[in-house]
Every structure is written in structure tokens, then in C-alpha cells.
JSON list of C-alpha atoms in Angstrom, two decimals:
[
{"chain": "A", "resi": 222, "resn": "UNK", "atom": "CA", "xyz": [-80.09, 200.65, 82.58]},
{"chain": "A", "resi": 223, "resn": "UNK", "atom": "CA", "xyz": [-77.09, 202.91, 82.75]},
{"chain": "A", "resi": 224, "resn": "UNK", "atom": "CA", "xyz": [-76.70, 206.09, 80.76]},
{"chain": "A", "resi": 225, "resn": "UNK", "atom": "CA", "xyz": [-74.02, 205.37, 78.12]},
{"chain": "A", "resi": 226, "resn": "UNK", "atom": "CA", "xyz": [-73.16, 209.02, 77.49]},
{"chain": "A", "resi": 227, "resn": "UNK", "atom": "CA", "xyz": [-70.36, 209.14, 80.04]},
{"chain": "A", "resi": 228, "resn": "UNK", "atom": "CA", "xyz": [-68.90, 205.74, 79.30]},
{"chain": "A", "resi": 229, "resn": "UNK", "atom": "CA", "xyz": [-66.60, 204.75, 76.47]},
{"chain": "A", "resi": 230, "resn": "UNK", "atom": "CA", "xyz": [-67.14, 201.38, 74.78]},
{"chain": "A", "resi": 231, "resn": "UNK", "atom": "CA", "xyz": [-64.34, 198.84, 75.04]},
{"chain": "A", "resi": 232, "resn": "UNK", "atom": "CA", "xyz": [-63.31, 197.71, 71.54]},
{"chain": "A", "resi": 233, "resn": "UNK", "atom": "CA", "xyz": [-60.87, 195.03, 72.68]},
{"chain": "A", "resi": 234, "resn": "UNK", "atom": "CA", "xyz": [-61.75, 191.39, 72.00]},
{"chain": "A", "resi": 235, "resn": "UNK", "atom": "CA", "xyz": [-64.01, 189.97, 74.69]},
{"chain": "A", "resi": 236, "resn": "UNK", "atom": "CA", "xyz": [-62.61, 186.44, 74.87]},
{"chain": "A", "resi": 237, "resn": "UNK", "atom": "CA", "xyz": [-60.78, 186.94, 78.22]},
{"chain": "A", "resi": 238, "resn": "UNK", "atom": "CA", "xyz": [-63.79, 188.68, 79.78]},
{"chain": "A", "resi": 239, "resn": "UNK", "atom": "CA", "xyz": [-65.83, 185.76, 81.03]},
{"chain": "A", "resi": 240, "resn": "UNK", "atom": "CA", "xyz": [-68.47, 187.68, 83.02]},
{"chain": "A", "resi": 241, "resn": "UNK", "atom": "CA", "xyz": [-70.54, 190.29, 81.22]},
{"chain": "A", "resi": 242, "resn": "UNK", "atom": "CA", "xyz": [-73.37, 192.51, 82.46]},
{"chain": "A", "resi": 243, "resn": "UNK", "atom": "CA", "xyz": [-75.85, 193.23, 79.69]},
{"chain": "A", "resi": 244, "resn": "UNK", "atom": "CA", "xyz": [-79.41, 194.40, 79.07]},
{"chain": "A", "resi": 245, "resn": "UNK", "atom": "CA", "xyz": [-82.11, 191.81, 78.41]},
{"chain": "A", "resi": 246, "resn": "UNK", "atom": "CA", "xyz": [-83.16, 192.56, 74.83]},
{"chain": "A", "resi": 247, "resn": "UNK", "atom": "CA", "xyz": [-86.06, 191.21, 72.79]},
{"chain": "A", "resi": 248, "resn": "UNK", "atom": "CA", "xyz": [-84.71, 188.69, 70.23]},
{"chain": "A", "resi": 249, "resn": "UNK", "atom": "CA", "xyz": [-81.30, 190.41, 70.32]},
{"chain": "A", "resi": 250, "resn": "UNK", "atom": "CA", "xyz": [-79.25, 191.71, 67.41]},
{"chain": "A", "resi": 251, "resn": "UNK", "atom": "CA", "xyz": [-76.06, 190.23, 66.05]},
{"chain": "A", "resi": 252, "resn": "UNK", "atom": "CA", "xyz": [-74.16, 193.04, 67.79]},
{"chain": "A", "resi": 253, "resn": "UNK", "atom": "CA", "xyz": [-75.48, 191.76, 71.11]},
{"chain": "A", "resi": 254, "resn": "UNK", "atom": "CA", "xyz": [-74.16, 188.26, 70.47]},
{"chain": "A", "resi": 255, "resn": "UNK", "atom": "CA", "xyz": [-70.85, 189.53, 69.09]},
{"chain": "A", "resi": 256, "resn": "UNK", "atom": "CA", "xyz": [-70.41, 191.55, 72.28]},
{"chain": "A", "resi": 257, "resn": "UNK", "atom": "CA", "xyz": [-70.95, 188.53, 74.54]},
{"chain": "A", "resi": 258, "resn": "UNK", "atom": "CA", "xyz": [-69.03, 186.04, 72.41]},
{"chain": "A", "resi": 259, "resn": "UNK", "atom": "CA", "xyz": [-66.84, 183.83, 74.58]},
{"chain": "A", "resi": 260, "resn": "UNK", "atom": "CA", "xyz": [-68.56, 184.79, 77.83]},
{"chain": "A", "resi": 261, "resn": "UNK", "atom": "CA", "xyz": [-69.15, 182.11, 80.44]},
{"chain": "A", "resi": 262, "resn": "UNK", "atom": "CA", "xyz": [-71.69, 184.10, 82.43]},
{"chain": "A", "resi": 263, "resn": "UNK", "atom": "CA", "xyz": [-74.18, 186.85, 81.60]},
{"chain": "A", "resi": 264, "resn": "UNK", "atom": "CA", "xyz": [-75.38, 189.04, 84.45]},
{"chain": "A", "resi": 265, "resn": "UNK", "atom": "CA", "xyz": [-78.92, 190.39, 84.05]},
{"chain": "A", "resi": 266, "resn": "UNK", "atom": "CA", "xyz": [-80.46, 193.13, 86.18]},
{"chain": "A", "resi": 267, "resn": "UNK", "atom": "CA", "xyz": [-84.26, 193.13, 86.57]},
{"chain": "A", "resi": 268, "resn": "UNK", "atom": "CA", "xyz": [-84.19, 196.34, 88.62]},
{"chain": "A", "resi": 269, "resn": "UNK", "atom": "CA", "xyz": [-82.55, 198.38, 85.85]},
{"chain": "A", "resi": 270, "resn": "UNK", "atom": "CA", "xyz": [-84.99, 200.96, 84.51]},
{"chain": "A", "resi": 271, "resn": "UNK", "atom": "CA", "xyz": [-86.95, 200.41, 81.32]},
{"chain": "A", "resi": 272, "resn": "UNK", "atom": "CA", "xyz": [-85.91, 202.75, 78.52]},
{"chain": "A", "resi": 273, "resn": "UNK", "atom": "CA", "xyz": [-88.14, 203.84, 75.65]},
{"chain": "A", "resi": 274, "resn": "UNK", "atom": "CA", "xyz": [-87.08, 203.36, 72.02]},
{"chain": "A", "resi": 275, "resn": "UNK", "atom": "CA", "xyz": [-84.54, 200.71, 72.96]},
{"chain": "A", "resi": 276, "resn": "UNK", "atom": "CA", "xyz": [-83.94, 197.08, 72.07]},
{"chain": "A", "resi": 277, "resn": "UNK", "atom": "CA", "xyz": [-85.67, 196.06, 75.29]},
{"chain": "A", "resi": 278, "resn": "UNK", "atom": "CA", "xyz": [-88.99, 195.68, 73.45]},
{"chain": "A", "resi": 279, "resn": "UNK", "atom": "CA", "xyz": [-88.05, 195.73, 69.76]},
{"chain": "A", "resi": 280, "resn": "UNK", "atom": "CA", "xyz": [-86.10, 193.83, 67.15]},
{"chain": "A", "resi": 281, "resn": "UNK", "atom": "CA", "xyz": [-85.42, 194.06, 63.41]},
{"chain": "A", "resi": 282, "resn": "UNK", "atom": "CA", "xyz": [-86.15, 191.47, 60.69]},
{"chain": "A", "resi": 283, "resn": "UNK", "atom": "CA", "xyz": [-85.71, 191.50, 56.91]},
{"chain": "A", "resi": 284, "resn": "UNK", "atom": "CA", "xyz": [-88.85, 191.36, 54.76]},
{"chain": "A", "resi": 285, "resn": "UNK", "atom": "CA", "xyz": [-88.98, 191.22, 50.96]},
{"chain": "A", "resi": 286, "resn": "UNK", "atom": "CA", "xyz": [-88.98, 194.98, 50.49]},
{"chain": "A", "resi": 287, "resn": "UNK", "atom": "CA", "xyz": [-87.69, 196.46, 53.72]},
{"chain": "A", "resi": 288, "resn": "UNK", "atom": "CA", "xyz": [-86.30, 196.01, 57.18]},
{"chain": "A", "resi": 289, "resn": "UNK", "atom": "CA", "xyz": [-89.19, 195.77, 59.62]},
{"chain": "A", "resi": 290, "resn": "UNK", "atom": "CA", "xyz": [-89.08, 196.71, 63.30]},
{"chain": "A", "resi": 291, "resn": "UNK", "atom": "CA", "xyz": [-91.20, 194.52, 65.55]},
{"chain": "A", "resi": 292, "resn": "UNK", "atom": "CA", "xyz": [-92.19, 196.25, 68.80]},
{"chain": "A", "resi": 293, "resn": "UNK", "atom": "CA", "xyz": [-93.90, 194.82, 71.86]},
{"chain": "A", "resi": 294, "resn": "UNK", "atom": "CA", "xyz": [-96.51, 197.23, 73.31]},
{"chain": "A", "resi": 295, "resn": "UNK", "atom": "CA", "xyz": [-96.41, 197.69, 77.06]},
{"chain": "A", "resi": 296, "resn": "UNK", "atom": "CA", "xyz": [-99.04, 198.80, 79.51]},
{"chain": "A", "resi": 297, "resn": "UNK", "atom": "CA", "xyz": [-99.26, 202.34, 80.84]},
{"chain": "A", "resi": 298, "resn": "UNK", "atom": "CA", "xyz": [-97.52, 205.48, 79.71]},
{"chain": "A", "resi": 299, "resn": "UNK", "atom": "CA", "xyz": [-94.07, 203.93, 79.70]},
{"chain": "A", "resi": 300, "resn": "UNK", "atom": "CA", "xyz": [-92.78, 205.34, 82.98]},
{"chain": "A", "resi": 301, "resn": "UNK", "atom": "CA", "xyz": [-89.23, 204.71, 84.05]},
{"chain": "A", "resi": 302, "resn": "UNK", "atom": "CA", "xyz": [-89.83, 201.63, 86.15]},
{"chain": "A", "resi": 303, "resn": "UNK", "atom": "CA", "xyz": [-87.74, 198.49, 86.76]},
{"chain": "A", "resi": 304, "resn": "UNK", "atom": "CA", "xyz": [-87.74, 196.04, 83.89]},
{"chain": "A", "resi": 305, "resn": "UNK", "atom": "CA", "xyz": [-89.27, 193.32, 86.06]},
{"chain": "A", "resi": 306, "resn": "UNK", "atom": "CA", "xyz": [-92.40, 195.50, 86.49]},
{"chain": "A", "resi": 307, "resn": "UNK", "atom": "CA", "xyz": [-92.95, 196.28, 82.81]},
{"chain": "A", "resi": 308, "resn": "UNK", "atom": "CA", "xyz": [-96.18, 194.58, 81.75]},
{"chain": "A", "resi": 309, "resn": "UNK", "atom": "CA", "xyz": [-97.00, 193.58, 78.18]},
{"chain": "A", "resi": 310, "resn": "UNK", "atom": "CA", "xyz": [-100.17, 195.01, 76.62]},
{"chain": "A", "resi": 311, "resn": "UNK", "atom": "CA", "xyz": [-102.07, 192.03, 75.24]},
{"chain": "A", "resi": 312, "resn": "UNK", "atom": "CA", "xyz": [-105.03, 194.18, 74.22]},
{"chain": "A", "resi": 313, "resn": "UNK", "atom": "CA", "xyz": [-103.04, 194.87, 71.06]},
{"chain": "A", "resi": 314, "resn": "UNK", "atom": "CA", "xyz": [-102.62, 192.03, 68.58]},
{"chain": "A", "resi": 315, "resn": "UNK", "atom": "CA", "xyz": [-98.84, 192.24, 68.57]},
{"chain": "A", "resi": 316, "resn": "UNK", "atom": "CA", "xyz": [-98.31, 188.47, 68.80]},
{"chain": "A", "resi": 317, "resn": "UNK", "atom": "CA", "xyz": [-100.10, 187.78, 65.53]},
{"chain": "A", "resi": 318, "resn": "UNK", "atom": "CA", "xyz": [-98.22, 190.65, 63.88]},
{"chain": "A", "resi": 319, "resn": "UNK", "atom": "CA", "xyz": [-94.84, 189.40, 65.07]},
{"chain": "A", "resi": 320, "resn": "UNK", "atom": "CA", "xyz": [-95.47, 185.77, 64.19]},
{"chain": "A", "resi": 321, "resn": "UNK", "atom": "CA", "xyz": [-96.84, 186.67, 60.78]},
{"chain": "A", "resi": 322, "resn": "UNK", "atom": "CA", "xyz": [-93.89, 188.99, 60.16]},
{"chain": "A", "resi": 323, "resn": "UNK", "atom": "CA", "xyz": [-91.36, 186.32, 61.12]},
{"chain": "A", "resi": 324, "resn": "UNK", "atom": "CA", "xyz": [-93.09, 183.76, 58.91]},
{"chain": "A", "resi": 325, "resn": "UNK", "atom": "CA", "xyz": [-93.18, 186.19, 55.97]},
{"chain": "A", "resi": 326, "resn": "UNK", "atom": "CA", "xyz": [-89.52, 187.06, 56.44]},
{"chain": "A", "resi": 327, "resn": "UNK", "atom": "CA", "xyz": [-88.09, 183.59, 57.00]},
{"chain": "A", "resi": 328, "resn": "UNK", "atom": "CA", "xyz": [-90.67, 181.00, 55.97]},
{"chain": "A", "resi": 329, "resn": "UNK", "atom": "CA", "xyz": [-88.47, 180.01, 53.02]},
{"chain": "A", "resi": 330, "resn": "UNK", "atom": "CA", "xyz": [-85.20, 180.05, 54.99]},
{"chain": "A", "resi": 331, "resn": "UNK", "atom": "CA", "xyz": [-83.42, 176.67, 55.15]},
{"chain": "A", "resi": 332, "resn": "UNK", "atom": "CA", "xyz": [-83.73, 176.19, 58.92]},
{"chain": "A", "resi": 333, "resn": "UNK", "atom": "CA", "xyz": [-87.05, 177.91, 59.55]},
{"chain": "A", "resi": 334, "resn": "UNK", "atom": "CA", "xyz": [-89.09, 174.73, 60.03]},
{"chain": "A", "resi": 335, "resn": "UNK", "atom": "CA", "xyz": [-86.59, 173.39, 62.56]},
{"chain": "A", "resi": 336, "resn": "UNK", "atom": "CA", "xyz": [-86.18, 176.50, 64.72]},
{"chain": "A", "resi": 337, "resn": "UNK", "atom": "CA", "xyz": [-89.44, 178.42, 64.42]},
{"chain": "A", "resi": 338, "resn": "UNK", "atom": "CA", "xyz": [-91.47, 176.16, 66.78]},
{"chain": "A", "resi": 339, "resn": "UNK", "atom": "CA", "xyz": [-89.15, 177.08, 69.67]},
{"chain": "A", "resi": 340, "resn": "UNK", "atom": "CA", "xyz": [-89.96, 180.77, 69.27]},
{"chain": "A", "resi": 341, "resn": "UNK", "atom": "CA", "xyz": [-93.59, 180.24, 68.30]},
{"chain": "A", "resi": 342, "resn": "UNK", "atom": "CA", "xyz": [-94.38, 178.48, 71.56]},
{"chain": "A", "resi": 343, "resn": "UNK", "atom": "CA", "xyz": [-93.06, 181.38, 73.65]},
{"chain": "A", "resi": 344, "resn": "UNK", "atom": "CA", "xyz": [-94.54, 184.13, 71.49]},
{"chain": "A", "resi": 345, "resn": "UNK", "atom": "CA", "xyz": [-97.97, 182.56, 71.63]},
{"chain": "A", "resi": 346, "resn": "UNK", "atom": "CA", "xyz": [-97.90, 182.55, 75.43]},
{"chain": "A", "resi": 347, "resn": "UNK", "atom": "CA", "xyz": [-99.21, 185.25, 77.73]},
{"chain": "A", "resi": 348, "resn": "UNK", "atom": "CA", "xyz": [-96.46, 185.87, 80.23]},
{"chain": "A", "resi": 349, "resn": "UNK", "atom": "CA", "xyz": [-97.22, 189.08, 82.11]},
{"chain": "A", "resi": 350, "resn": "UNK", "atom": "CA", "xyz": [-93.84, 190.77, 82.05]},
{"chain": "A", "resi": 351, "resn": "UNK", "atom": "CA", "xyz": [-91.46, 191.85, 79.32]},
{"chain": "A", "resi": 352, "resn": "UNK", "atom": "CA", "xyz": [-88.60, 190.56, 81.46]},
{"chain": "A", "resi": 353, "resn": "UNK", "atom": "CA", "xyz": [-89.97, 187.01, 81.52]},
{"chain": "A", "resi": 354, "resn": "UNK", "atom": "CA", "xyz": [-90.57, 186.98, 77.78]},
{"chain": "A", "resi": 355, "resn": "UNK", "atom": "CA", "xyz": [-87.10, 188.29, 76.92]},
{"chain": "A", "resi": 356, "resn": "UNK", "atom": "CA", "xyz": [-85.45, 185.87, 79.33]},
{"chain": "A", "resi": 357, "resn": "UNK", "atom": "CA", "xyz": [-87.22, 182.88, 77.77]},
{"chain": "A", "resi": 358, "resn": "UNK", "atom": "CA", "xyz": [-86.31, 183.97, 74.24]},
{"chain": "A", "resi": 359, "resn": "UNK", "atom": "CA", "xyz": [-82.67, 184.63, 75.10]},
{"chain": "A", "resi": 360, "resn": "UNK", "atom": "CA", "xyz": [-82.45, 181.14, 76.61]},
{"chain": "A", "resi": 361, "resn": "UNK", "atom": "CA", "xyz": [-83.73, 179.69, 73.33]},
{"chain": "A", "resi": 362, "resn": "UNK", "atom": "CA", "xyz": [-81.29, 181.72, 71.25]},
{"chain": "A", "resi": 363, "resn": "UNK", "atom": "CA", "xyz": [-78.33, 180.54, 73.33]},
{"chain": "A", "resi": 364, "resn": "UNK", "atom": "CA", "xyz": [-79.54, 176.95, 73.10]},
{"chain": "A", "resi": 365, "resn": "UNK", "atom": "CA", "xyz": [-79.83, 177.08, 69.30]},
{"chain": "A", "resi": 366, "resn": "UNK", "atom": "CA", "xyz": [-76.41, 178.71, 69.04]},
{"chain": "A", "resi": 367, "resn": "UNK", "atom": "CA", "xyz": [-75.12, 175.93, 71.29]},
{"chain": "A", "resi": 368, "resn": "UNK", "atom": "CA", "xyz": [-73.47, 178.39, 73.65]},
{"chain": "A", "resi": 369, "resn": "UNK", "atom": "CA", "xyz": [-73.00, 177.06, 77.21]},
{"chain": "A", "resi": 370, "resn": "UNK", "atom": "CA", "xyz": [-73.54, 180.43, 78.85]},
{"chain": "A", "resi": 371, "resn": "UNK", "atom": "CA", "xyz": [-74.83, 180.75, 82.42]},
{"chain": "A", "resi": 372, "resn": "UNK", "atom": "CA", "xyz": [-77.50, 183.40, 83.01]},
{"chain": "A", "resi": 373, "resn": "UNK", "atom": "CA", "xyz": [-77.36, 185.04, 86.43]},
{"chain": "A", "resi": 374, "resn": "UNK", "atom": "CA", "xyz": [-80.12, 187.36, 87.62]},
{"chain": "A", "resi": 375, "resn": "UNK", "atom": "CA", "xyz": [-78.67, 190.04, 89.95]},
{"chain": "A", "resi": 376, "resn": "UNK", "atom": "CA", "xyz": [-81.51, 190.99, 92.26]},
{"chain": "A", "resi": 377, "resn": "UNK", "atom": "CA", "xyz": [-79.83, 193.74, 94.27]},
{"chain": "A", "resi": 378, "resn": "UNK", "atom": "CA", "xyz": [-78.67, 195.73, 91.26]},
{"chain": "A", "resi": 379, "resn": "UNK", "atom": "CA", "xyz": [-75.05, 195.78, 92.43]},
{"chain": "A", "resi": 380, "resn": "UNK", "atom": "CA", "xyz": [-72.51, 194.76, 89.83]},
{"chain": "A", "resi": 381, "resn": "UNK", "atom": "CA", "xyz": [-69.82, 192.37, 91.11]},
{"chain": "A", "resi": 382, "resn": "UNK", "atom": "CA", "xyz": [-66.11, 192.92, 90.61]},
{"chain": "A", "resi": 383, "resn": "UNK", "atom": "CA", "xyz": [-64.32, 191.84, 87.42]},
{"chain": "A", "resi": 384, "resn": "UNK", "atom": "CA", "xyz": [-67.40, 192.15, 85.24]},
{"chain": "A", "resi": 385, "resn": "UNK", "atom": "CA", "xyz": [-67.53, 193.92, 81.88]},
{"chain": "A", "resi": 386, "resn": "UNK", "atom": "CA", "xyz": [-70.55, 196.23, 81.99]},
{"chain": "A", "resi": 387, "resn": "UNK", "atom": "CA", "xyz": [-72.17, 196.64, 78.56]},
{"chain": "A", "resi": 388, "resn": "UNK", "atom": "CA", "xyz": [-75.55, 197.89, 79.78]},
{"chain": "A", "resi": 389, "resn": "UNK", "atom": "CA", "xyz": [-76.87, 200.85, 77.81]},
{"chain": "A", "resi": 390, "resn": "UNK", "atom": "CA", "xyz": [-74.33, 200.57, 74.99]},
{"chain": "A", "resi": 391, "resn": "UNK", "atom": "CA", "xyz": [-76.23, 198.48, 72.43]},
{"chain": "A", "resi": 392, "resn": "UNK", "atom": "CA", "xyz": [-79.03, 200.79, 71.35]},
{"chain": "A", "resi": 393, "resn": "UNK", "atom": "CA", "xyz": [-81.05, 201.44, 68.14]},
{"chain": "A", "resi": 394, "resn": "UNK", "atom": "CA", "xyz": [-79.94, 205.08, 68.17]},
{"chain": "A", "resi": 395, "resn": "UNK", "atom": "CA", "xyz": [-76.26, 204.12, 68.32]},
{"chain": "A", "resi": 396, "resn": "UNK", "atom": "CA", "xyz": [-74.75, 202.61, 65.19]},
{"chain": "A", "resi": 397, "resn": "UNK", "atom": "CA", "xyz": [-72.93, 199.36, 65.85]},
{"chain": "A", "resi": 398, "resn": "UNK", "atom": "CA", "xyz": [-69.69, 200.77, 64.41]},
{"chain": "A", "resi": 399, "resn": "UNK", "atom": "CA", "xyz": [-69.50, 203.16, 67.38]},
{"chain": "A", "resi": 400, "resn": "UNK", "atom": "CA", "xyz": [-69.19, 200.33, 69.88]},
{"chain": "A", "resi": 401, "resn": "UNK", "atom": "CA", "xyz": [-66.56, 198.20, 68.20]},
{"chain": "A", "resi": 402, "resn": "UNK", "atom": "CA", "xyz": [-67.97, 194.75, 69.01]},
{"chain": "A", "resi": 403, "resn": "UNK", "atom": "CA", "xyz": [-69.56, 193.80, 65.69]},
{"chain": "A", "resi": 404, "resn": "UNK", "atom": "CA", "xyz": [-68.54, 194.23, 62.06]},
{"chain": "A", "resi": 405, "resn": "UNK", "atom": "CA", "xyz": [-70.77, 193.37, 59.14]},
{"chain": "A", "resi": 406, "resn": "UNK", "atom": "CA", "xyz": [-69.75, 189.98, 57.76]},
{"chain": "A", "resi": 407, "resn": "UNK", "atom": "CA", "xyz": [-72.08, 189.20, 54.83]},
{"chain": "A", "resi": 408, "resn": "UNK", "atom": "CA", "xyz": [-73.90, 185.91, 54.68]},
{"chain": "A", "resi": 409, "resn": "UNK", "atom": "CA", "xyz": [-76.71, 184.69, 52.41]},
{"chain": "A", "resi": 410, "resn": "UNK", "atom": "CA", "xyz": [-80.08, 186.13, 53.43]},
{"chain": "A", "resi": 411, "resn": "UNK", "atom": "CA", "xyz": [-83.56, 185.26, 52.19]},
{"chain": "A", "resi": 412, "resn": "UNK", "atom": "CA", "xyz": [-84.24, 188.58, 50.48]},
{"chain": "A", "resi": 413, "resn": "UNK", "atom": "CA", "xyz": [-82.24, 191.23, 48.71]},
{"chain": "A", "resi": 414, "resn": "UNK", "atom": "CA", "xyz": [-78.95, 191.49, 46.87]},
{"chain": "A", "resi": 415, "resn": "UNK", "atom": "CA", "xyz": [-77.26, 193.81, 49.34]},
{"chain": "A", "resi": 416, "resn": "UNK", "atom": "CA", "xyz": [-76.48, 192.41, 52.77]},
{"chain": "A", "resi": 417, "resn": "UNK", "atom": "CA", "xyz": [-78.43, 193.93, 55.65]},
{"chain": "A", "resi": 418, "resn": "UNK", "atom": "CA", "xyz": [-76.28, 193.88, 58.81]},
{"chain": "A", "resi": 419, "resn": "UNK", "atom": "CA", "xyz": [-77.13, 193.64, 62.48]},
{"chain": "A", "resi": 420, "resn": "UNK", "atom": "CA", "xyz": [-80.62, 192.21, 62.29]},
{"chain": "A", "resi": 421, "resn": "UNK", "atom": "CA", "xyz": [-82.16, 190.02, 64.97]},
{"chain": "A", "resi": 422, "resn": "UNK", "atom": "CA", "xyz": [-80.26, 186.80, 65.54]},
{"chain": "A", "resi": 423, "resn": "UNK", "atom": "CA", "xyz": [-83.37, 185.13, 64.05]},
{"chain": "A", "resi": 424, "resn": "UNK", "atom": "CA", "xyz": [-82.09, 186.15, 60.62]},
{"chain": "A", "resi": 425, "resn": "UNK", "atom": "CA", "xyz": [-78.83, 184.27, 61.08]},
{"chain": "A", "resi": 426, "resn": "UNK", "atom": "CA", "xyz": [-80.35, 181.24, 62.81]},
{"chain": "A", "resi": 427, "resn": "UNK", "atom": "CA", "xyz": [-83.10, 180.69, 60.23]},
{"chain": "A", "resi": 428, "resn": "UNK", "atom": "CA", "xyz": [-80.76, 181.23, 57.27]},
{"chain": "A", "resi": 429, "resn": "UNK", "atom": "CA", "xyz": [-77.74, 179.23, 58.44]},
{"chain": "A", "resi": 430, "resn": "UNK", "atom": "CA", "xyz": [-78.66, 177.02, 61.36]},
{"chain": "A", "resi": 431, "resn": "UNK", "atom": "CA", "xyz": [-75.59, 175.20, 62.75]},
{"chain": "A", "resi": 432, "resn": "UNK", "atom": "CA", "xyz": [-73.24, 177.57, 60.91]},
{"chain": "A", "resi": 433, "resn": "UNK", "atom": "CA", "xyz": [-74.58, 180.56, 62.85]},
{"chain": "A", "resi": 434, "resn": "UNK", "atom": "CA", "xyz": [-71.94, 180.28, 65.56]},
{"chain": "A", "resi": 435, "resn": "UNK", "atom": "CA", "xyz": [-69.05, 180.33, 63.07]},
{"chain": "A", "resi": 436, "resn": "UNK", "atom": "CA", "xyz": [-70.56, 183.25, 61.14]},
{"chain": "A", "resi": 437, "resn": "UNK", "atom": "CA", "xyz": [-70.94, 185.19, 64.39]},
{"chain": "A", "resi": 438, "resn": "UNK", "atom": "CA", "xyz": [-67.30, 184.53, 65.18]},
{"chain": "A", "resi": 439, "resn": "UNK", "atom": "CA", "xyz": [-66.33, 186.00, 61.81]},
{"chain": "A", "resi": 440, "resn": "UNK", "atom": "CA", "xyz": [-68.34, 189.12, 62.59]},
{"chain": "A", "resi": 441, "resn": "UNK", "atom": "CA", "xyz": [-66.34, 189.98, 65.71]},
{"chain": "A", "resi": 442, "resn": "UNK", "atom": "CA", "xyz": [-64.74, 193.38, 65.40]},
{"chain": "A", "resi": 443, "resn": "UNK", "atom": "CA", "xyz": [-61.01, 193.04, 64.92]},
{"chain": "A", "resi": 444, "resn": "UNK", "atom": "CA", "xyz": [-58.82, 195.20, 67.18]}
]
């Protein structure tokens, strides 16, 4: 993953930019999907280094009384190693915690019963690497959004020409307003009176199903 400190985000609309390089997040945020909106191809880099306290192994959901961060534990002392080598720690009961949290947050959402089985099947599995898990979940998200996006795994780590590189920019420590891809567009959520922006795409999918794509389009940051 690149260091974003010396790069300036590109706030222009992304419709003409058909090829985008991006990090492989865990159940990505709405900012992630706003940033890639209109892309025909996503380039993913398994040799980019794992970064602590990032969206690579965490996501945010809305419970009755708070926003909850779900984190996947990994093996070892979290060294800076390629994403493809990051192993999930199944000695911790994170799967039960995540599934229970998602059910508590969205069990009463209108489209939960239709979409949850897709995610449940993957989250109950025991794939060894974080990369494999995130890839499977991203594929499901794109399918449910009905986005015909091609996923290309770049093995050599070299970014091709004419590609918008967004790696390292979408980060929990960086407010989405700093990047200029996503703006909060309120929609009806399961809990709370005040709208909570930029949660996992699960929030939007479970609450609005087929309308998720149109609501995402409305959340694109205007130039």
C-alpha cells in the first residue's frame, strides 16, 4: 500500500476513469464504492504491504446504540508483509462476533433475509488469508450492487499506464471529506434519528436492496 502523505486526492468525478487501482478492504465503506463508481476494471495488488489500523481488516456497522467496528484478528505481530501472506487468526472467535453483530444491526432491515446468506457463507468459512476473504466479499458486494466490474489481480506490483491510483487514500484515520469522492446522502437506516454516514456497504444493501446503486450515485461528491 502506498503512503498517501505525498499524494493529493483527485476530487474530479471518476466516470471517465475506467481503470482504478485500489486496496482490497474488508466489507468496504460507502466511500470506497463512491470512489470506484463507473469503473470498468479494478486493479488489486496482493504484494502491497499490510497496514495496521486500516480498512484492510475492519469495517463499521450501525448497532442500536452506537457504531461498531468489526476487526479481523491476524496471526503474528502484524509485521509489514504482503497482503497475500497475511493469515487470519481463527483461534479468536471473531466469526461469531461479526455474524452476531451483523444480525443484531440489520436483522430487521428490509433486505437482510435476501442478502445475508451470501455473506454468511463466506464468513463461516476458514480461508487462510485475509486477501482471499476480502476478495470473496468484494465479489459478493459488486454482484449485489449489480456492477459489472472486472477484478484484475496485478501480481508484479507494477501499476499500468492510464490507471487512477487510489491505494492508501481511503483510511479510517482520514475523514472522507478530505478525499472528495463521497458526500453524505442520508437514507433510512435501521437505528437512530440522525444519519450515520460512510458505514460498510452492508448498511446500504440490507436497508435498501435494489435501490443501493441509485443511492450510491447520489452520494458522489459533486465537483
